[in-house]
Short mmCIF file of C-alpha atoms in Angstrom, two decimals:
data_model
loop_
_atom_site.label_atom_id
_atom_site.label_comp_id
_atom_site.label_asym_id
_atom_site.label_seq_id
_atom_site.Cartn_x
_atom_site.Cartn_y
_atom_site.Cartn_z
CA UNK I 1 59.17 102.86 144.76
CA UNK I 2 59.98 101.62 140.81
CA UNK I 3 58.55 98.12 140.46
CA UNK I 4 61.94 96.68 139.37
CA UNK I 5 64.16 97.19 141.94
CA UNK I 6 66.24 94.74 142.88
CA UNK I 7 67.08 95.46 146.99
CA UNK I 8 64.52 94.74 149.35
CA UNK I 9 63.98 95.77 152.62
CA UNK I 10 67.00 94.91 155.33
CA UNK I 11 68.20 92.17 156.74
CA UNK I 12 66.28 92.19 160.39
CA UNK I 13 62.95 92.53 158.16
CA UNK I 14 63.61 90.22 155.26
CA UNK I 15 64.45 87.48 157.69
CA UNK I 16 60.99 88.29 160.14
CA UNK I 17 58.19 89.28 156.75
CA UNK I 18 60.57 88.22 153.07
CA UNK I 19 57.60 85.16 153.21
CA UNK I 20 54.59 86.29 153.38
CA UNK I 21 51.44 83.22 155.47
CA UNK I 22 49.09 84.20 152.46
CA UNK I 23 51.33 82.77 148.94
CA UNK I 24 52.66 79.44 150.58
CA UNK I 25 53.43 78.33 147.06
CA UNK I 26 55.59 80.51 145.61
CA UNK I 27 58.09 80.40 148.43
CA UNK I 28 60.13 79.49 150.73
CA UNK I 29 60.14 80.18 154.88
CA UNK I 30 63.34 77.98 154.19
CA UNK I 31 65.63 77.44 151.24
CA UNK I 32 66.17 75.15 149.07
CA UNK I 33 68.25 72.19 150.78
CA UNK I 34 70.55 71.78 147.95
CA UNK I 35 73.77 74.42 148.22
CA UNK I 36 73.85 77.21 145.60
CA UNK I 37 76.96 78.16 144.13
CA UNK I 38 78.06 81.41 143.31
CA UNK I 39 81.47 82.44 141.09
CA UNK I 40 83.33 85.15 140.60
CA UNK I 41 83.11 85.58 136.41
CA UNK I 42 84.54 88.61 136.16
CA UNK I 43 85.82 91.53 138.06
CA UNK I 44 86.10 95.21 136.59
CA UNK I 45 87.05 97.76 138.01
CA UNK I 46 88.77 101.22 140.23
CA UNK I 47 87.71 99.99 143.22
CA UNK I 48 88.49 96.11 143.66
CA UNK I 49 91.78 95.09 141.47
CA UNK I 50 92.84 91.96 141.03
CA UNK I 51 92.42 89.72 144.08
CA UNK I 52 90.77 92.04 146.00
CA UNK I 53 87.48 91.04 145.61
CA UNK I 54 85.91 87.66 147.03
CA UNK I 55 82.76 86.04 147.23
CA UNK I 56 81.44 84.61 150.59
CA UNK I 57 77.98 82.50 150.54
CA UNK I 58 75.94 81.86 154.09
CA UNK I 59 75.77 78.62 155.65
CA UNK I 60 71.70 78.63 155.21
CA UNK I 61 71.91 79.98 151.59
CA UNK I 62 69.81 83.00 152.39
CA UNK I 63 72.74 85.44 151.52
CA UNK I 64 76.11 85.86 149.95
CA UNK I 65 78.94 88.47 150.71
CA UNK I 66 81.37 90.31 148.65
CA UNK I 67 83.74 91.60 150.27
CA UNK I 68 86.84 94.54 149.43
CA UNK I 69 90.09 95.42 150.79
CA UNK I 70 90.94 98.07 148.45
CA UNK I 71 87.49 99.80 147.99
CA UNK I 72 88.69 103.87 149.24
CA UNK I 73 87.02 107.11 146.94
CA UNK I 74 88.68 111.32 148.65
CA UNK I 75 89.64 114.54 147.41
CA UNK I 76 91.55 117.58 148.26
CA UNK I 77 94.79 118.12 149.32
CA UNK I 78 97.47 116.44 147.70
CA UNK I 79 94.89 113.94 145.95
CA UNK I 80 94.75 112.38 142.31
CA UNK I 81 92.18 114.01 140.15
CA UNK I 82 91.38 109.78 138.60
CA UNK I 83 90.82 108.80 143.62
CA UNK I 84 87.30 110.77 143.16
CA UNK I 85 85.44 108.36 142.21
CA UNK I 86 85.35 104.71 142.23
CA UNK I 87 83.79 101.82 141.11
CA UNK I 88 83.13 98.26 141.47
CA UNK I 89 81.30 95.91 138.33
CA UNK I 90 81.38 91.90 139.56
CA UNK I 91 79.82 89.59 137.51
CA UNK I 92 78.31 86.90 139.19
CA UNK I 93 77.69 83.62 138.39
CA UNK I 94 74.87 81.99 140.64
CA UNK I 95 74.24 77.98 140.16
CA UNK I 96 71.06 77.49 142.17
CA UNK I 97 69.76 73.72 142.61
CA UNK I 98 67.13 72.01 140.17
CA UNK I 99 63.64 73.77 140.89
CA UNK I 100 64.74 77.10 142.35
CA UNK I 101 65.33 80.25 141.40
CA UNK I 102 66.46 83.60 143.39
CA UNK I 103 66.12 87.41 143.74
CA UNK I 104 68.12 89.38 145.75
CA UNK I 105 65.74 90.59 148.50
CA UNK I 106 68.35 92.59 150.51
CA UNK I 107 71.49 95.01 150.30
CA UNK I 108 73.86 96.59 152.83
CA UNK I 109 75.93 98.68 152.32
CA UNK I 110 77.74 100.10 156.01
CA UNK I 111 81.78 102.75 155.91
CA UNK I 112 83.54 105.04 157.10
CA UNK I 113 83.88 108.72 156.28
CA UNK I 114 85.83 112.08 156.81
CA UNK I 115 83.63 114.39 154.70
CA UNK I 116 85.11 118.19 155.03
CA UNK I 117 82.61 120.85 156.50
CA UNK I 118 80.93 121.42 152.40
CA UNK I 119 82.31 118.17 150.76
CA UNK I 120 79.69 115.32 149.79
CA UNK I 121 80.08 112.05 149.40
CA UNK I 122 78.07 109.59 147.24
CA UNK I 123 77.51 105.13 147.17
CA UNK I 124 75.57 104.19 144.30
CA UNK I 125 74.81 100.48 143.11
CA UNK I 126 73.12 99.20 140.19
CA UNK I 127 71.82 95.46 139.66
CA UNK I 128 70.39 92.94 136.19
CA UNK I 129 70.42 90.47 135.02
CA UNK I 130 72.83 89.34 132.14
CA UNK I 131 70.36 89.81 128.75
CA UNK I 132 68.19 92.15 131.02
CA UNK I 133 67.04 95.48 129.16
CA UNK I 134 66.20 96.59 132.75
CA UNK I 135 68.93 98.08 134.96
CA UNK I 136 67.32 99.48 138.46
CA UNK I 137 69.96 102.02 140.63
CA UNK I 138 69.71 104.16 143.75
CA UNK I 139 72.57 106.58 145.09
CA UNK I 140 72.39 107.45 148.85
CA UNK I 141 74.59 110.83 149.50
CA UNK I 142 76.10 112.00 152.70
CA UNK I 143 76.90 116.21 153.24
CA UNK I 144 80.19 117.11 155.17
CA UNK I 145 81.01 118.05 157.72
CA UNK I 146 80.79 114.16 158.51
CA UNK I 147 83.52 111.90 160.43
CA UNK I 148 81.63 108.29 161.71
CA UNK I 149 80.48 105.28 159.94
CA UNK I 150 77.54 105.11 157.87
CA UNK I 151 75.33 102.52 156.32
CA UNK I 152 72.86 102.34 153.71
CA UNK I 153 69.48 100.16 152.59
CA UNK I 154 68.06 100.11 150.03
CA UNK I 155 64.16 98.81 150.70
CA UNK I 156 60.77 97.67 147.96
CA UNK I 157 57.96 95.34 148.73
CA UNK I 158 57.76 91.72 148.76
CA UNK I 159 56.17 91.13 145.84
CA UNK I 160 57.90 93.56 143.22
CA UNK I 161 61.14 91.18 143.29
CA UNK I 162 62.58 90.49 140.64
CA UNK I 163 63.30 87.09 140.15
CA UNK I 164 66.41 85.29 137.83
CA UNK I 165 64.66 83.37 134.47
CA UNK I 166 63.80 80.11 135.29
CA UNK I 167 66.28 77.22 133.32
CA UNK I 168 68.53 79.61 132.22
CA UNK I 169 71.52 80.99 133.57
CA UNK I 170 72.47 84.37 133.22
CA UNK I 171 75.10 85.96 134.91
CA UNK I 172 74.06 88.21 137.92
CA UNK I 173 76.16 92.21 137.64
CA UNK I 174 76.04 94.24 140.65
CA UNK I 175 78.02 97.79 139.78
CA UNK I 176 78.76 100.07 142.63
CA UNK I 177 80.02 103.13 142.53
CA UNK I 178 82.17 105.90 145.55
CA UNK I 179 82.55 109.58 144.47
CA UNK I 180 83.65 112.28 146.75
CA UNK I 181 84.57 115.67 146.38
CA UNK I 182 86.71 118.25 147.85
CA UNK I 183 85.03 120.25 150.86
CA UNK I 184 85.31 123.83 151.13
CA UNK I 185 88.92 123.72 151.49
CA UNK I 186 90.14 122.53 149.02
CA UNK I 187 94.00 121.49 150.92
CA UNK I 188 92.29 119.33 153.31
CA UNK I 189 91.53 115.58 152.36
CA UNK I 190 87.97 113.75 152.48
CA UNK I 191 87.31 110.56 152.08
CA UNK I 192 84.85 107.48 152.06
CA UNK I 193 85.45 103.28 152.29
CA UNK I 194 82.71 100.81 152.34
CA UNK I 195 85.07 100.02 155.93
CA UNK I 196 84.69 97.14 158.17
CA UNK I 197 86.57 97.02 161.98
CA UNK I 198 89.31 94.97 159.85
CA UNK I 199 90.02 96.90 157.09
CA UNK I 200 88.20 95.48 154.44
CA UNK I 201 84.48 96.17 152.92
CA UNK I 202 81.56 93.49 153.31
CA UNK I 203 78.38 94.38 151.36
CA UNK I 204 75.77 92.34 152.42
CA UNK I 205 72.75 90.65 149.64
CA UNK I 206 70.04 88.67 151.39
CA UNK I 207 68.28 86.20 148.67
CA UNK I 208 65.04 85.74 148.24
CA UNK I 209 63.24 82.01 146.98
CA UNK I 210 60.76 80.77 144.56
CA UNK I 211 59.44 77.47 143.13
CA UNK I 212 60.24 77.47 139.40
CA UNK I 213 56.66 76.17 137.33
CA UNK I 214 56.86 72.53 136.37
CA UNK I 215 57.61 72.32 132.46
#
């Protein structure tokens, strides 16, 4: 697993094991008491037209959720060729309490896919801090026939989390993508969406906290 990975273990594992007992001085079991503030600086992409993306921060400051209401890729039948790939680039302005920094320790993606035999669906995500030369990519593939909910989680070791620079305001950028190819019978539609029961996609990013060194 690459050392720059910005993703982590699934939520349950993160909450149980994110803060190792042997290093209490560099990270905290409880997030800072002050609230973080996350604002969407820009939203661009075919998967998130204007007004269809929002960000909410959890009450305990350990996670934030990005929700979409119009994020679906499809191919086959009479589908527009441009519908086979949808993406969304989010640039988030993250304010953290003074003296702390954060890393994205986990990202959970869920959705639904209806893929005909021979069709393929792909979910991909990349993450980077503004001004950083490093961008990490993770891809999950699904093959037809498939007609069910799907879930994707990326993971890395705790020691390999990449933290935002201390004392510097840097936007955090998230680029997600859905891609679908037609199946053996191109007259039939295959599609893939990140979709919850109420029709919105919910992508949860779990935060890890660390105290910045004193200057």
